Amino acid sequence: MRIPLSWLREFAQVPAGATAEDVMADLVKVGFEEEAVHRPTDALRGPVVVGQVLSLVKEPQSNGKTINWCRVRVVPEGQEQTLTGKGIDPSGVQGIVCGAHNFVEGDKVVVTLPGAVLPGDFHISARKTYGHMSAGMIASVRELGIGEDHDGILVLSRIGLDPEIGTDAMELLGLYDQAAEINVTPDRGYAFSIRGVAREYAHATGTVFTDPASKVNAPAVLSGGYGVKINDDAPIYGKPGCDRFVARTVRGVDATRPTPPWMSSRLRLAGIRSISLPVDISNYVMLELGQPLHFYDQNKLSGDIVVRRAVAGEKLTTLDGKERSLDPEDLLITDASGPIGVAGVMGGASTEVSDATTAVLIEAAHFEEVSIARSRRRHKLPSEASKRFERGVDWQVANIAAQRAVDLLVELAGGTADEAGTDVGTAPDPVTIALPAEFPAARIGIDFTEEQIVTSLEDLGAVLDKTGAGWTVTAPSWRNDLETKEDLSEEVARLVGYDQIPATLPVAPPGRGLTRVQQQRRRLVQALADAGLTEVLAYPFVSKAANDTFGVAEEGAPRTAVKLANPISEEHGYLRTSVLPGLLEVAKRNHSRGFRDLAVFEAGMVFLPGDTLGTPSIPPLGVKPSDEVLDALYDGVPDQPLHVAAVLTGHDSPAAAGHTPRLWDWADALDIARLAGDVLGVELVVTQGRHQAFHPGRAAQLSLRSGEVVGYAGELHPKLLAAHDMPARSVALELNADALFEAAADVVVARHISTFPVATQDVALVVPQDVPADDVLAALREGAGELLEDVALFDVYAGKGIEEGKKSLAFGLRFRANDRTLTADEASEARERAVATAAERFGAVQR
């Protein structure tokens, strides 16, 4: 909302020297946010004066253009020129070349003298052009920055002005005014008006506020006016779309009269373009009082006005010239010819006020917020009117705004007002709120005095009735956001001053803190980051093909996914069932930009719908659903476990002198998966795995000791990498983190650390090619007994010296006792038992 300071001063005592920055600083105290300052003098500087054309000589040029050589008086005849500067003629008559042809001798115009600066940093100076020394410029409205018209220069008589020669044109046109722009939150729609902002400025500064509505002498009762009927047979949530409609008529209007400069300058500073006198009056009253108006050419209306819902198939051509198909939920203004406007959003072209209009019907109505908001969004028709209606407009101000518009049309457009008028509708019940005396202090944390509470609420316009426990507060009609005692408490805090609220940190209650799962998640994410991986966030929206590939291990296996009703794009129309598609997109994007060595991970939810998805209907708004309805809603929400996934491509480190980086491989993906298990105290069982997204021979299935599969790790499938334009041998892993959290012990018990030395022995076993190395390792562990501390695979070989169809697996075994130093014979005996177990199960033979 932009607030011209000259307008604000009419209703609040703003100091004469206050700037827009000063006003914004005061409004911040009552909860508004600063946006910007609009000051014409930042781009326009004088001398800019009123001049009169004394002579005008047309001179054709060789380029086919005709220029005017003008002599322009800029000082009253008989007076001396008080301005000095290079190019300013002491005689008070300037010679100026002008290319416009919309003026004649004797016209009073705006002259920018040498030394002036126009918007765009255009400096005016005396310069020779077309054979003359042109000392100044006769300006158009666009050159002055006050409009878009550039077809000709500004002739002051055409906007109703006849000032004295030499008058400061910037003051005449209101260019010394400035506007403060603030951000208005959706719950404070009353502040989309000078009336509302002036009241808030008075709250902030303690000055006197004069309500502009009190200056309008509106009739208490209206009758006998234009016929209006309200017929809403399909109210939304039981609330009628229109509960008040005021109509007034002004005849004999001259719609071609110019808008006075004081009005057009205020509208311009408020961010609204001047269009025509009737339209400008409508916008001016809206900005002043917060009540949107609509003007109809009454001679174009046929029959009574009826406010009703649209009928399926109806169409309307709106003021922007577009034909719109109407929805049965749209609230319309209609007459005997059909729709003539979308209520509170935009009027129809058929009844538009034009230069030929002589009789204006003024509409000042009160529309329900939800109806207007839905129509505005449905038709993509944002307007100044809908912006106010969908936030709430004062029901009581409609007749006052209509009278204000009547007065301006009579004063400025020469009209005559009909005494008869229309005012139909039913006033809403006033909102009353019980406010216990101690509640504001308990809510805010300040011991407010009774005087502070009463004064603050009465300043808002509320009416207070004392009760035994506190007050019964009747909210003012312009504050539809005040509904509860919490709202009132916040208003008391706002007006007393947010700076009065102590900045004290609350004391955490004993026994609270992060939950077990929160702690586990933090440990897991931190461990992966500490291992050198970079955490990223990818979109949870993926394609159907991505879910089919990553969501299930076997190709063609049944898979369900949640389809988005309104996706960003059809290519990403589903919620993910795996984290890996998004990580691959991140890696692909980085590769396309030259980042080849990557190790990225994400911890995020996936969405796994069950047998029930959603509910047959959506519960109505404004009413708390029953427990049964809530249970049904929760039953229809997909399961959303936390998954952690990683993608590694390129090398594990940058190349450097004396250092050759190593390519990431499947073993790295497996190590990261094991790291995730270790940090949570969960042992992962690694077996040969098969997943359609992974290489058929270089993938591991990760399971718990219970047999539950919790993820996969290994090299991604070559065809998948080629389709994503990713480097060959890129590896990945994905784990169900929630399953790991659940399997983790509540307390991780540290193993005893022996102080006795370790005995290390190696063994190489030849086994059939299809025997998984992990199965052999498990057999060695079982056979070695309790003296075995650790066993690890460190080499796999198949080739020369090894029988075809077999492979050699080399293991390192570490033996240690807790109470003594092992002898070589004890270690060898344990190793032989381990080899015997492997031989028994797999026919393993030592090399």
CSV table of C-alpha atoms in Angstrom, one decimal, residues 35 533 748:
chain,number,residue,atom,x,y,z
A,35,GLU,CA,8.7,-1.5,1.4
A,533,LEU,CA,29.9,-36.7,1.2
A,748,VAL,CA,24.9,-49.3,22.4
